Tab-separated table of C-alpha atoms in Angstrom:
chain	number	residue	atom	x	y	z
A	1	UNK	CA	1.567	-9.619	-25.528
A	2	UNK	CA	0.524	-7.743	-22.384
A	3	UNK	CA	2.856	-6.979	-19.458
A	4	UNK	CA	1.131	-6.562	-16.086
A	5	UNK	CA	2.712	-4.964	-13.052
A	6	UNK	CA	0.773	-5.577	-9.840
A	7	UNK	CA	0.975	-7.023	-6.329
A	8	UNK	CA	0.638	-10.683	-5.346
A	9	UNK	CA	-2.468	-10.064	-3.224
A	10	UNK	CA	-4.415	-7.878	-5.666
A	11	UNK	CA	-7.601	-9.800	-6.390
A	12	UNK	CA	-8.729	-7.429	-9.124
A	13	UNK	CA	-5.631	-8.311	-11.178
A	14	UNK	CA	-6.411	-11.991	-10.831
A	15	UNK	CA	-10.029	-11.409	-11.872
A	16	UNK	CA	-8.917	-9.550	-15.023
A	17	UNK	CA	-6.478	-12.371	-15.828
A	18	UNK	CA	-9.366	-14.857	-15.909
A	19	UNK	CA	-10.902	-12.800	-18.716
A	20	UNK	CA	-7.517	-12.523	-20.490
A	21	UNK	CA	-7.361	-16.311	-20.445
A	22	UNK	CA	-10.920	-16.460	-21.769
A	23	UNK	CA	-9.956	-14.190	-24.701
A	24	UNK	CA	-6.694	-16.061	-25.167
A	25	UNK	CA	-4.780	-12.799	-24.734
A	26	UNK	CA	-1.080	-13.598	-24.075
A	27	UNK	CA	0.304	-11.868	-20.995
A	28	UNK	CA	2.995	-11.999	-18.322
A	29	UNK	CA	2.749	-10.679	-14.798
A	30	UNK	CA	5.390	-9.074	-12.573
A	31	UNK	CA	4.612	-8.600	-8.900
A	32	UNK	CA	6.172	-5.695	-7.046
A	33	UNK	CA	7.276	-8.069	-4.262
A	34	UNK	CA	9.467	-10.031	-6.653
A	35	UNK	CA	12.905	-8.490	-6.861
A	36	UNK	CA	14.535	-8.292	-10.262
A	37	UNK	CA	18.066	-9.631	-10.449
A	38	UNK	CA	19.161	-7.146	-13.052
A	39	UNK	CA	18.380	-4.979	-16.062
A	40	UNK	CA	20.103	-4.899	-19.455
A	41	UNK	CA	19.623	-2.031	-21.900
A	42	UNK	CA	21.050	-1.792	-25.405
A	43	UNK	CA	20.625	1.442	-27.304
A	44	UNK	CA	22.139	2.402	-30.620
A	45	UNK	CA	21.329	4.468	-33.728
A	46	UNK	CA	20.366	1.681	-36.115
A	47	UNK	CA	18.579	-0.867	-33.905
A	48	UNK	CA	16.896	1.481	-31.405
A	49	UNK	CA	16.366	0.302	-27.829
A	50	UNK	CA	16.178	-3.119	-26.249
A	51	UNK	CA	15.364	-3.523	-22.539
A	52	UNK	CA	15.502	-6.876	-20.753
A	53	UNK	CA	14.429	-7.307	-17.125
A	54	UNK	CA	16.070	-10.279	-15.398
A	55	UNK	CA	13.645	-11.919	-12.985
A	56	UNK	CA	13.913	-14.730	-10.469
A	57	UNK	CA	14.487	-18.275	-11.647
A	58	UNK	CA	15.709	-17.406	-15.152
A	59	UNK	CA	12.511	-15.430	-15.841
A	60	UNK	CA	13.432	-12.704	-18.306
A	61	UNK	CA	11.148	-10.001	-19.690
A	62	UNK	CA	12.222	-8.578	-23.064
A	63	UNK	CA	10.122	-5.429	-23.323
A	64	UNK	CA	10.259	-5.518	-27.111
A	65	UNK	CA	8.003	-8.609	-26.951
A	66	UNK	CA	5.191	-6.629	-25.315
A	67	UNK	CA	2.713	-4.505	-27.266
A	68	UNK	CA	0.789	-3.274	-24.208
A	69	UNK	CA	1.305	-2.524	-20.507
A	70	UNK	CA	-1.089	-2.440	-17.537
A	71	UNK	CA	0.152	-0.720	-14.393
A	72	UNK	CA	-2.180	-1.885	-11.647
A	73	UNK	CA	-0.142	-1.684	-8.420
A	74	UNK	CA	3.358	-2.000	-6.975
A	75	UNK	CA	6.732	-1.003	-8.355
A	76	UNK	CA	9.723	-2.583	-10.013
A	77	UNK	CA	12.295	-3.614	-7.390
A	78	UNK	CA	15.877	-4.789	-7.919
A	79	UNK	CA	18.219	-6.769	-5.689
A	80	UNK	CA	20.877	-4.376	-4.269
A	81	UNK	CA	24.217	-5.283	-2.716
A	82	UNK	CA	24.378	-5.508	1.079
A	83	UNK	CA	26.542	-2.659	2.313
A	84	UNK	CA	27.505	-1.402	5.747
A	85	UNK	CA	26.056	1.701	7.374
A	86	UNK	CA	29.378	3.423	6.807
A	87	UNK	CA	28.679	3.162	3.062
A	88	UNK	CA	25.433	5.134	3.454
A	89	UNK	CA	26.421	7.598	0.695
A	90	UNK	CA	27.056	4.724	-1.703
A	91	UNK	CA	23.680	3.164	-0.869
A	92	UNK	CA	21.895	6.479	-1.579
A	93	UNK	CA	23.749	6.862	-4.856
A	94	UNK	CA	22.717	3.345	-5.962
A	95	UNK	CA	19.120	4.081	-5.027
A	96	UNK	CA	19.136	7.265	-7.128
A	97	UNK	CA	20.632	5.395	-10.075
A	98	UNK	CA	17.981	2.706	-9.894
A	99	UNK	CA	15.229	5.319	-9.536
A	100	UNK	CA	16.354	7.061	-12.686
A	101	UNK	CA	16.656	3.745	-14.528
A	102	UNK	CA	13.084	2.845	-13.532
A	103	UNK	CA	11.846	6.196	-14.789
A	104	UNK	CA	13.314	5.346	-18.205
A	105	UNK	CA	11.804	1.852	-18.179
A	106	UNK	CA	8.347	3.261	-17.335
A	107	UNK	CA	8.783	5.902	-20.025
A	108	UNK	CA	9.346	3.177	-22.585
A	109	UNK	CA	6.412	1.101	-21.335
A	110	UNK	CA	4.059	4.088	-21.524
A	111	UNK	CA	4.905	4.507	-25.228
A	112	UNK	CA	2.946	1.274	-25.716
A	113	UNK	CA	-0.790	0.822	-25.450
A	114	UNK	CA	-1.341	1.096	-21.691
A	115	UNK	CA	-3.563	1.620	-18.681
A	116	UNK	CA	-2.369	3.146	-15.417
A	117	UNK	CA	0.667	5.303	-14.689
A	118	UNK	CA	2.888	4.982	-11.608
A	119	UNK	CA	4.245	8.514	-11.930
A	120	UNK	CA	0.685	9.898	-12.035
A	121	UNK	CA	-0.024	8.103	-8.773
A	122	UNK	CA	3.165	9.283	-7.135
A	123	UNK	CA	2.848	12.888	-8.315
A	124	UNK	CA	-0.886	13.128	-7.682
A	125	UNK	CA	-1.878	15.995	-5.387
A	126	UNK	CA	-5.203	15.922	-3.557
A	127	UNK	CA	-5.325	19.730	-3.564
A	128	UNK	CA	-4.556	19.742	-7.307
A	129	UNK	CA	-7.465	17.412	-8.032
A	130	UNK	CA	-9.805	19.725	-6.053
A	131	UNK	CA	-8.639	22.684	-8.108
A	132	UNK	CA	-9.127	20.763	-11.388
A	133	UNK	CA	-12.617	19.621	-10.300
A	134	UNK	CA	-13.502	23.237	-9.496
A	135	UNK	CA	-12.217	24.422	-12.888
A	136	UNK	CA	-14.525	22.036	-14.806
A	137	UNK	CA	-17.641	23.144	-12.885
A	138	UNK	CA	-17.848	20.522	-10.122
A	139	UNK	CA	-18.606	21.719	-6.607
A	140	UNK	CA	-15.937	21.073	-3.950
A	141	UNK	CA	-16.019	21.370	-0.153
A	142	UNK	CA	-14.611	24.577	1.394
A	143	UNK	CA	-11.011	23.489	2.028
A	144	UNK	CA	-8.386	24.958	4.388
A	145	UNK	CA	-4.788	24.084	5.085
A	146	UNK	CA	-3.881	25.437	8.521
A	147	UNK	CA	-0.746	25.657	10.635
A	148	UNK	CA	-1.770	27.150	13.974
A	149	UNK	CA	-4.465	27.250	16.635
A	150	UNK	CA	-5.278	30.923	16.117
A	151	UNK	CA	-6.343	30.405	12.511
A	152	UNK	CA	-8.343	27.322	13.481
A	153	UNK	CA	-10.219	29.313	16.108
A	154	UNK	CA	-11.462	31.700	13.413
A	155	UNK	CA	-13.352	28.757	11.832
A	156	UNK	CA	-14.445	27.114	15.112
A	157	UNK	CA	-17.779	28.962	15.335
A	158	UNK	CA	-18.717	28.706	11.674
A	159	UNK	CA	-19.732	25.084	11.144
A	160	UNK	CA	-18.609	21.456	11.426
A	161	UNK	CA	-15.331	20.325	9.859
A	162	UNK	CA	-13.625	17.096	8.906
A	163	UNK	CA	-9.910	16.408	8.560
A	164	UNK	CA	-8.092	14.063	6.194
A	165	UNK	CA	-4.549	13.439	4.969
A	166	UNK	CA	-3.122	15.920	2.436
A	167	UNK	CA	-1.336	12.972	0.770
A	168	UNK	CA	-2.925	9.604	-0.092
A	169	UNK	CA	-4.121	7.344	2.671
A	170	UNK	CA	-1.261	5.810	4.696
A	171	UNK	CA	-1.022	2.946	7.157
A	172	UNK	CA	1.491	1.681	9.694
A	173	UNK	CA	1.927	-1.115	12.226
A	174	UNK	CA	2.988	-0.476	15.843
A	175	UNK	CA	3.339	-3.279	18.389
A	176	UNK	CA	1.521	-5.690	16.048
A	177	UNK	CA	-1.431	-3.315	15.747
A	178	UNK	CA	-2.419	-1.926	12.333
A	179	UNK	CA	-3.347	1.721	11.926
A	180	UNK	CA	-4.652	3.565	8.858
A	181	UNK	CA	-5.580	7.202	8.203
A	182	UNK	CA	-9.175	8.036	7.466
A	183	UNK	CA	-11.549	10.964	7.368
A	184	UNK	CA	-12.729	12.129	10.804
A	185	UNK	CA	-14.715	14.996	12.341
A	186	UNK	CA	-12.452	17.559	14.060
A	187	UNK	CA	-13.252	20.047	16.832
A	188	UNK	CA	-11.563	23.205	15.573
A	189	UNK	CA	-11.940	25.042	18.889
A	190	UNK	CA	-11.202	22.147	21.210
A	191	UNK	CA	-8.464	19.743	22.184
A	192	UNK	CA	-8.245	18.292	18.682
A	193	UNK	CA	-6.168	21.366	17.722
A	194	UNK	CA	-3.342	22.042	20.184
A	195	UNK	CA	-2.240	25.509	21.201
A	196	UNK	CA	0.583	27.265	19.413
A	197	UNK	CA	2.310	26.485	16.175
A	198	UNK	CA	1.662	22.941	14.895
A	199	UNK	CA	4.394	20.606	13.724
A	200	UNK	CA	3.116	20.707	10.138
A	201	UNK	CA	0.154	22.092	8.174
A	202	UNK	CA	-3.052	20.042	8.244
A	203	UNK	CA	-6.062	19.908	5.960
A	204	UNK	CA	-9.651	20.515	7.047
A	205	UNK	CA	-12.834	20.746	4.989
A	206	UNK	CA	-16.253	22.088	5.818
A	207	UNK	CA	-18.489	19.118	6.560
A	208	UNK	CA	-20.959	18.441	3.717
A	209	UNK	CA	-24.209	16.726	4.663
A	210	UNK	CA	-24.929	13.858	2.323
A	211	UNK	CA	-27.912	12.031	0.914
A	212	UNK	CA	-25.578	9.330	-0.354
A	213	UNK	CA	-22.052	8.860	-1.700
A	214	UNK	CA	-20.905	7.976	-5.210
A	215	UNK	CA	-17.902	5.874	-6.168
A	216	UNK	CA	-17.249	6.245	-9.899
A	217	UNK	CA	-14.725	3.957	-11.502
A	218	UNK	CA	-13.538	5.214	-14.869
A	219	UNK	CA	-11.833	3.406	-17.709
A	220	UNK	CA	-10.824	5.805	-20.489
A	221	UNK	CA	-14.126	7.544	-21.323
A	222	UNK	CA	-16.351	4.921	-19.692
A	223	UNK	CA	-17.931	5.698	-16.289
A	224	UNK	CA	-19.153	3.083	-13.826
A	225	UNK	CA	-21.018	4.944	-11.026
A	226	UNK	CA	-22.189	3.292	-7.827
A	227	UNK	CA	-24.360	4.783	-5.068
A	228	UNK	CA	-23.308	4.018	-1.471
A	229	UNK	CA	-26.045	4.523	1.139
A	230	UNK	CA	-23.668	5.241	4.026
A	231	UNK	CA	-25.411	8.200	5.633
A	232	UNK	CA	-27.670	6.310	8.074
A	233	UNK	CA	-24.912	4.276	9.694
A	234	UNK	CA	-22.981	6.018	12.463
A	235	UNK	CA	-19.892	4.010	11.585
A	236	UNK	CA	-19.846	5.037	7.873
A	237	UNK	CA	-21.553	8.428	8.055
A	238	UNK	CA	-18.280	10.381	7.859
A	239	UNK	CA	-16.203	7.907	5.817
A	240	UNK	CA	-17.750	4.818	4.152
A	241	UNK	CA	-14.313	3.147	4.329
A	242	UNK	CA	-15.002	2.527	8.044
A	243	UNK	CA	-16.752	-0.584	6.836
A	244	UNK	CA	-19.552	-2.134	8.897
A	245	UNK	CA	-19.304	-5.831	8.184
A	246	UNK	CA	-22.290	-6.619	10.407
A	247	UNK	CA	-24.615	-4.157	8.700
A	248	UNK	CA	-23.009	-3.346	5.370
A	249	UNK	CA	-24.056	-0.344	3.308
A	250	UNK	CA	-26.418	-0.830	0.350
A	251	UNK	CA	-24.557	-0.363	-2.959
A	252	UNK	CA	-26.450	0.012	-6.229
A	253	UNK	CA	-25.815	1.287	-9.788
A	254	UNK	CA	-26.325	5.034	-10.297
A	255	UNK	CA	-27.115	7.070	-13.403
A	256	UNK	CA	-25.393	10.464	-13.680
A	257	UNK	CA	-27.191	13.342	-15.315
A	258	UNK	CA	-25.867	14.334	-18.717
A	259	UNK	CA	-24.468	17.547	-17.244
A	260	UNK	CA	-22.589	15.806	-14.429
A	261	UNK	CA	-21.448	13.024	-16.750
A	262	UNK	CA	-19.815	15.651	-19.005
A	263	UNK	CA	-18.189	17.426	-16.041
A	264	UNK	CA	-16.681	14.179	-14.730
A	265	UNK	CA	-15.348	13.260	-18.178
A	266	UNK	CA	-13.827	16.767	-18.466
A	267	UNK	CA	-12.171	16.310	-15.072
A	268	UNK	CA	-10.680	12.946	-16.108
A	269	UNK	CA	-9.301	14.455	-19.333
A	270	UNK	CA	-7.853	17.499	-17.572
A	271	UNK	CA	-6.250	15.529	-14.721
A	272	UNK	CA	-4.631	13.188	-17.272
A	273	UNK	CA	-5.705	9.804	-15.868
A	274	UNK	CA	-6.988	6.881	-17.919
A	275	UNK	CA	-8.277	4.759	-14.976
A	276	UNK	CA	-9.138	5.304	-11.346
A	277	UNK	CA	-11.944	5.923	-8.882
A	278	UNK	CA	-13.679	9.189	-7.989
A	279	UNK	CA	-15.499	9.868	-4.702
A	280	UNK	CA	-18.434	12.289	-4.738
A	281	UNK	CA	-21.123	13.300	-2.228
A	282	UNK	CA	-24.770	13.795	-3.275
A	283	UNK	CA	-26.294	16.369	-0.972
A	284	UNK	CA	-29.938	16.336	0.280
A	285	UNK	CA	-30.540	19.003	-2.392
A	286	UNK	CA	-29.171	16.575	-5.059
A	287	UNK	CA	-26.039	18.649	-5.682
A	288	UNK	CA	-22.836	16.724	-6.442
A	289	UNK	CA	-19.714	17.646	-4.466
A	290	UNK	CA	-16.327	16.282	-5.578
A	291	UNK	CA	-14.100	14.824	-2.830
A	292	UNK	CA	-11.081	13.137	-4.401
A	293	UNK	CA	-9.769	10.764	-7.037
A	294	UNK	CA	-7.820	7.573	-6.377
A	295	UNK	CA	-5.640	6.293	-9.184
A	296	UNK	CA	-5.324	2.806	-7.608
A	297	UNK	CA	-8.871	2.496	-6.240
A	298	UNK	CA	-10.292	-0.997	-5.864
A	299	UNK	CA	-13.000	-1.739	-8.402
A	300	UNK	CA	-13.862	-5.390	-7.651
A	301	UNK	CA	-16.583	-4.659	-5.136
A	302	UNK	CA	-18.107	-1.992	-7.413
A	303	UNK	CA	-18.065	-4.348	-10.368
A	304	UNK	CA	-19.678	-7.142	-8.292
A	305	UNK	CA	-22.380	-5.030	-6.627
A	306	UNK	CA	-23.451	-3.326	-9.839
A	307	UNK	CA	-22.897	-6.172	-12.337
A	308	UNK	CA	-20.652	-3.898	-14.370
A	309	UNK	CA	-18.112	-6.650	-15.302
A	310	UNK	CA	-15.305	-4.074	-15.204
A	311	UNK	CA	-12.720	-6.859	-15.297
A	312	UNK	CA	-14.147	-7.912	-18.662
A	313	UNK	CA	-13.952	-4.343	-20.021
A	314	UNK	CA	-10.255	-4.098	-19.018
A	315	UNK	CA	-9.471	-7.428	-20.717
A	316	UNK	CA	-11.333	-6.336	-23.868
A	317	UNK	CA	-9.333	-3.111	-23.935
A	318	UNK	CA	-6.099	-5.107	-24.202
A	319	UNK	CA	-7.588	-7.736	-26.520
A	320	UNK	CA	-8.629	-5.217	-29.206
């Protein structure tokens, strides 16, 4: 049986489940929004380990009944007692206890046949992935992490730069308005960079002109590349995620050269991920420049536009 951890609104999970039903693969799904009521663990010398997650409405998940695990999205949550602010230290202690317990549960799940890894996603460093890409022979943009105006001024006359988050993309809501981080052009010598010492270091990269962008979904050693023609649209020229719903970008299958295919596979192996999405720029000179890897990247649109049937491949992986 397969155990799936995801979110209620993840359409890709639901699409894979349709194929699991087609193959008659037994599964159960836990959504990160559904609080667990408790956890019971029995461990002894003779019988080994038994872990039971107590869900809502008498839904229990005995992990010994599952042969495989797919981490798609979300996290295991547990109902915690309501305490007063004066018991802040107790609350923090309980949170640390639950965090360590979850680490052990995930450790046990990853001993099974699996796809996805929450700790890989949490511990993933954008700068680390750039370094790994460079080490396997992929080109990367010139990258700088700066902390003050003076250093930024040294780069101001050299060329154009973009800025992006050092961590993964984040979003927040203020006064009922939704905001999300994205990649933007930055004026290194202008008002975009304030005088004096900045509140925290920020990342900039030398702007790379593009012929097109690649989004490559990978599943173990299988690559599913898609070309995104985003360069001729002012809205998506810098970041294709600034979607233009009126005039959407053209997305088509793409064939990597044997050399680049090998380099991408070497990157995947060295970074230690079994599934995710890689973003790459193809320059006007047809060079490939690695940008980043996203462990939880959406693959439904890529699968649909390129007729890759990625959902079927994932279901087959757990059906074999």
